[in-house]
PDB file of C-alpha atoms in Angstrom:
ATOM      1  CA  UNK A 830     -17.895   8.566  51.888  1.00 46.00           C
ATOM      2  CA  UNK A 831     -14.895   6.483  50.694  1.00 45.00           C
ATOM      3  CA  UNK A 832     -17.380   4.417  48.611  1.00 39.00           C
ATOM      4  CA  UNK A 833     -18.821   7.578  47.013  1.00 42.00           C
ATOM      5  CA  UNK A 834     -15.352   8.797  46.117  1.00 45.00           C
ATOM      6  CA  UNK A 835     -14.622   5.432  44.579  1.00 42.00           C
ATOM      7  CA  UNK A 836     -17.689   5.414  42.476  1.00 45.00           C
ATOM      8  CA  UNK A 837     -16.988   8.929  41.454  1.00 44.00           C
ATOM      9  CA  UNK A 838     -13.468   8.088  40.419  1.00 46.00           C
ATOM     10  CA  UNK A 839     -14.521   5.093  38.466  1.00 53.00           C
ATOM     11  CA  UNK A 840     -17.216   7.165  36.620  1.00 49.00           C
ATOM     12  CA  UNK A 841     -14.750   9.805  35.619  1.00 49.00           C
ATOM     13  CA  UNK A 842     -12.326   7.165  34.507  1.00 52.00           C
ATOM     14  CA  UNK A 843     -14.866   5.572  32.212  1.00 49.00           C
ATOM     15  CA  UNK A 844     -15.929   8.840  30.918  1.00 45.00           C
ATOM     16  CA  UNK A 845     -12.370   9.740  30.105  1.00 42.00           C
ATOM     17  CA  UNK A 846     -11.844   6.347  28.501  1.00 48.00           C
ATOM     18  CA  UNK A 847     -14.833   6.727  26.278  1.00 47.00           C
ATOM     19  CA  UNK A 848     -13.701  10.214  25.181  1.00 52.00           C
ATOM     20  CA  UNK A 849     -10.378   8.870  24.091  1.00 82.00           C
ATOM     21  CA  UNK A 850     -11.799   7.036  21.134  1.00 84.00           C
ATOM     22  CA  UNK A 851     -11.846   8.350  17.625  1.00 86.00           C
ATOM     23  CA  UNK A 852     -15.024   9.994  16.365  1.00 84.00           C
ATOM     24  CA  UNK A 853     -17.791   7.526  15.445  1.00 85.00           C
ATOM     25  CA  UNK A 854     -19.262  10.087  12.950  1.00 82.00           C
ATOM     26  CA  UNK A 855     -18.106   7.900  10.067  1.00 79.00           C
ATOM     27  CA  UNK A 856     -18.868   4.520  11.368  1.00 83.00           C
ATOM     28  CA  UNK A 857     -21.885   4.147   9.209  1.00 84.00           C
ATOM     29  CA  UNK A 858     -19.831   4.502   5.969  1.00 85.00           C
ATOM     30  CA  UNK A 859     -20.922   1.461   3.749  1.00 88.00           C
ATOM     31  CA  UNK A 860     -17.758  -0.338   3.305  1.00 89.00           C
ATOM     32  CA  UNK A 861     -19.224  -2.859   0.903  1.00 91.00           C
ATOM     33  CA  UNK A 862     -20.037   0.079  -1.375  1.00 92.00           C
ATOM     34  CA  UNK A 863     -16.682   1.406  -1.152  1.00 90.00           C
ATOM     35  CA  UNK A 864     -14.766  -1.821  -1.536  1.00 93.00           C
ATOM     36  CA  UNK A 865     -17.013  -3.042  -4.434  1.00 94.00           C
ATOM     37  CA  UNK A 866     -16.359   0.342  -6.407  1.00 94.00           C
ATOM     38  CA  UNK A 867     -12.686   0.340  -7.565  1.00 95.00           C
ATOM     39  CA  UNK A 868     -13.000   3.932  -8.540  1.00 95.00           C
ATOM     40  CA  UNK A 869     -13.979   4.861  -4.937  1.00 92.00           C
ATOM     41  CA  UNK A 870     -11.559   2.478  -3.352  1.00 94.00           C
ATOM     42  CA  UNK A 871      -8.738   3.888  -5.262  1.00 95.00           C
ATOM     43  CA  UNK A 872      -9.850   7.449  -4.555  1.00 94.00           C
ATOM     44  CA  UNK A 873      -9.518   6.848  -0.825  1.00 93.00           C
ATOM     45  CA  UNK A 874      -6.137   4.959  -1.315  1.00 95.00           C
ATOM     46  CA  UNK A 875      -4.719   7.998  -3.284  1.00 96.00           C
ATOM     47  CA  UNK A 876      -6.004  10.245  -0.464  1.00 95.00           C
ATOM     48  CA  UNK A 877      -3.999   8.182   2.016  1.00 94.00           C
ATOM     49  CA  UNK A 878      -0.881   8.182  -0.278  1.00 96.00           C
ATOM     50  CA  UNK A 879      -1.291  12.033  -0.740  1.00 95.00           C
ATOM     51  CA  UNK A 880      -1.714  11.547  -4.451  1.00 96.00           C
ATOM     52  CA  UNK A 881      -5.297  12.765  -4.577  1.00 95.00           C
ATOM     53  CA  UNK A 882      -7.962  14.754  -2.959  1.00 95.00           C
ATOM     54  CA  UNK A 883      -9.503  13.692   0.251  1.00 94.00           C
ATOM     55  CA  UNK A 884     -13.110  13.621   1.549  1.00 91.00           C
ATOM     56  CA  UNK A 885     -13.787  14.392   5.073  1.00 89.00           C
ATOM     57  CA  UNK A 886     -13.830  10.740   5.982  1.00 87.00           C
ATOM     58  CA  UNK A 887     -10.464  10.327   4.175  1.00 90.00           C
ATOM     59  CA  UNK A 888      -8.913  13.176   6.096  1.00 92.00           C
ATOM     60  CA  UNK A 889     -10.161  11.715   9.379  1.00 89.00           C
ATOM     61  CA  UNK A 890      -8.755   8.323   8.583  1.00 89.00           C
ATOM     62  CA  UNK A 891      -5.453   9.709   7.388  1.00 92.00           C
ATOM     63  CA  UNK A 892      -5.103  11.750  10.646  1.00 90.00           C
ATOM     64  CA  UNK A 893      -5.192   8.545  12.783  1.00 90.00           C
ATOM     65  CA  UNK A 894      -3.694   5.777  10.557  1.00 89.00           C
ATOM     66  CA  UNK A 895      -0.258   5.777  12.058  1.00 90.00           C
ATOM     67  CA  UNK A 896      -1.435   5.867  15.676  1.00 90.00           C
ATOM     68  CA  UNK A 897      -4.160   3.191  14.957  1.00 88.00           C
ATOM     69  CA  UNK A 898      -1.506   0.838  13.396  1.00 86.00           C
ATOM     70  CA  UNK A 899       0.957   1.304  16.207  1.00 87.00           C
ATOM     71  CA  UNK A 900      -1.549   0.707  19.068  1.00 87.00           C
ATOM     72  CA  UNK A 901      -3.692  -2.039  17.520  1.00 86.00           C
ATOM     73  CA  UNK A 902      -6.573   0.467  17.012  1.00 87.00           C
ATOM     74  CA  UNK A 903      -6.867   0.919  20.671  1.00 90.00           C
ATOM     75  CA  UNK A 904      -8.877   4.211  20.341  1.00 91.00           C
ATOM     76  CA  UNK A 905     -11.169   2.729  17.546  1.00 90.00           C
ATOM     77  CA  UNK A 906     -14.766   1.945  17.997  1.00 90.00           C
ATOM     78  CA  UNK A 907     -15.818  -1.702  17.454  1.00 90.00           C
ATOM     79  CA  UNK A 908     -17.001  -0.755  14.052  1.00 90.00           C
ATOM     80  CA  UNK A 909     -13.706   0.893  13.232  1.00 88.00           C
ATOM     81  CA  UNK A 910     -11.777  -2.247  14.307  1.00 89.00           C
ATOM     82  CA  UNK A 911     -13.940  -4.421  12.194  1.00 91.00           C
ATOM     83  CA  UNK A 912     -13.795  -1.975   9.355  1.00 90.00           C
ATOM     84  CA  UNK A 913     -10.041  -1.726   9.559  1.00 89.00           C
ATOM     85  CA  UNK A 914      -9.693  -5.482   9.319  1.00 89.00           C
ATOM     86  CA  UNK A 915     -12.076  -5.893   6.313  1.00 91.00           C
ATOM     87  CA  UNK A 916     -10.333  -3.126   4.506  1.00 91.00           C
ATOM     88  CA  UNK A 917      -6.860  -4.357   5.116  1.00 90.00           C
ATOM     89  CA  UNK A 918      -7.877  -7.915   4.095  1.00 90.00           C
ATOM     90  CA  UNK A 919      -9.436  -6.539   0.879  1.00 93.00           C
ATOM     91  CA  UNK A 920      -6.288  -4.420   0.003  1.00 92.00           C
ATOM     92  CA  UNK A 921      -4.042  -7.337   0.618  1.00 90.00           C
ATOM     93  CA  UNK A 922      -6.073  -9.748  -1.411  1.00 90.00           C
ATOM     94  CA  UNK A 923      -7.354  -7.502  -4.358  1.00 94.00           C
ATOM     95  CA  UNK A 924      -5.210  -4.337  -4.414  1.00 94.00           C
ATOM     96  CA  UNK A 925      -1.926  -5.636  -3.256  1.00 93.00           C
ATOM     97  CA  UNK A 926       0.296  -3.063  -5.219  1.00 96.00           C
ATOM     98  CA  UNK A 927      -1.692  -0.288  -3.345  1.00 96.00           C
ATOM     99  CA  UNK A 928      -1.326  -2.165  -0.035  1.00 93.00           C
ATOM    100  CA  UNK A 929       2.411  -2.186  -0.501  1.00 94.00           C
ATOM    101  CA  UNK A 930       2.497   1.485  -1.211  1.00 96.00           C
ATOM    102  CA  UNK A 931       0.464   2.226   2.066  1.00 94.00           C
ATOM    103  CA  UNK A 932       2.784  -0.033   4.049  1.00 93.00           C
ATOM    104  CA  UNK A 933       5.863   1.803   2.612  1.00 95.00           C
ATOM    105  CA  UNK A 934       4.370   5.142   3.525  1.00 95.00           C
ATOM    106  CA  UNK A 935       2.907   4.387   7.020  1.00 93.00           C
ATOM    107  CA  UNK A 936       4.990   1.432   8.211  1.00 92.00           C
ATOM    108  CA  UNK A 937       8.181   1.240   6.161  1.00 93.00           C
ATOM    109  CA  UNK A 938       9.971  -1.080   8.659  1.00 93.00           C
ATOM    110  CA  UNK A 939       6.892  -3.304   8.518  1.00 90.00           C
ATOM    111  CA  UNK A 940       6.932  -3.371  12.344  1.00 88.00           C
ATOM    112  CA  UNK A 941       3.179  -3.256  12.754  1.00 87.00           C
ATOM    113  CA  UNK A 942       1.812  -4.499   9.346  1.00 84.00           C
ATOM    114  CA  UNK A 943       3.517  -7.845   9.776  1.00 83.00           C
ATOM    115  CA  UNK A 944       1.311  -8.718  12.663  1.00 81.00           C
ATOM    116  CA  UNK A 945      -1.827  -7.707  10.736  1.00 79.00           C
ATOM    117  CA  UNK A 946      -0.992  -9.546   7.528  1.00 79.00           C
ATOM    118  CA  UNK A 947      -0.226 -12.713   9.579  1.00 78.00           C
ATOM    119  CA  UNK A 948      -3.480 -12.452  11.499  1.00 75.00           C
ATOM    120  CA  UNK A 949      -5.494 -11.715   8.419  1.00 74.00           C
ATOM    121  CA  UNK A 950      -3.935 -14.537   6.293  1.00 72.00           C
ATOM    122  CA  UNK A 951      -5.160 -17.153   8.826  1.00 67.00           C
ATOM    123  CA  UNK A 952      -8.844 -15.983   8.364  1.00 60.00           C
TER     124      UNK A 952
END
């Protein structure tokens, strides 16, 4: 009986852990297409900065950006973690002015972004 309860508890915990991730609905967004198209990249950035309209993907991202920065993307799917790193690296390298604006808005004390910048610069 104790073994059955243990298995049930572990199953419930795993189920809860899985449901505590962000939606994977947008995991298939083609980041290469977005990042290679300056107009599209800037549109997403302006959404994040509240300077432009947002797509449903942009609204979803914006709703989780602070939490994801603070907890190391703990609730992200694997695709989201990899995508976050790719996007941040691209912004730092090619859109640094926008990167600085995003940092100012979402991490003005640079508490979290310093870690990411250091990690990404070593790649």
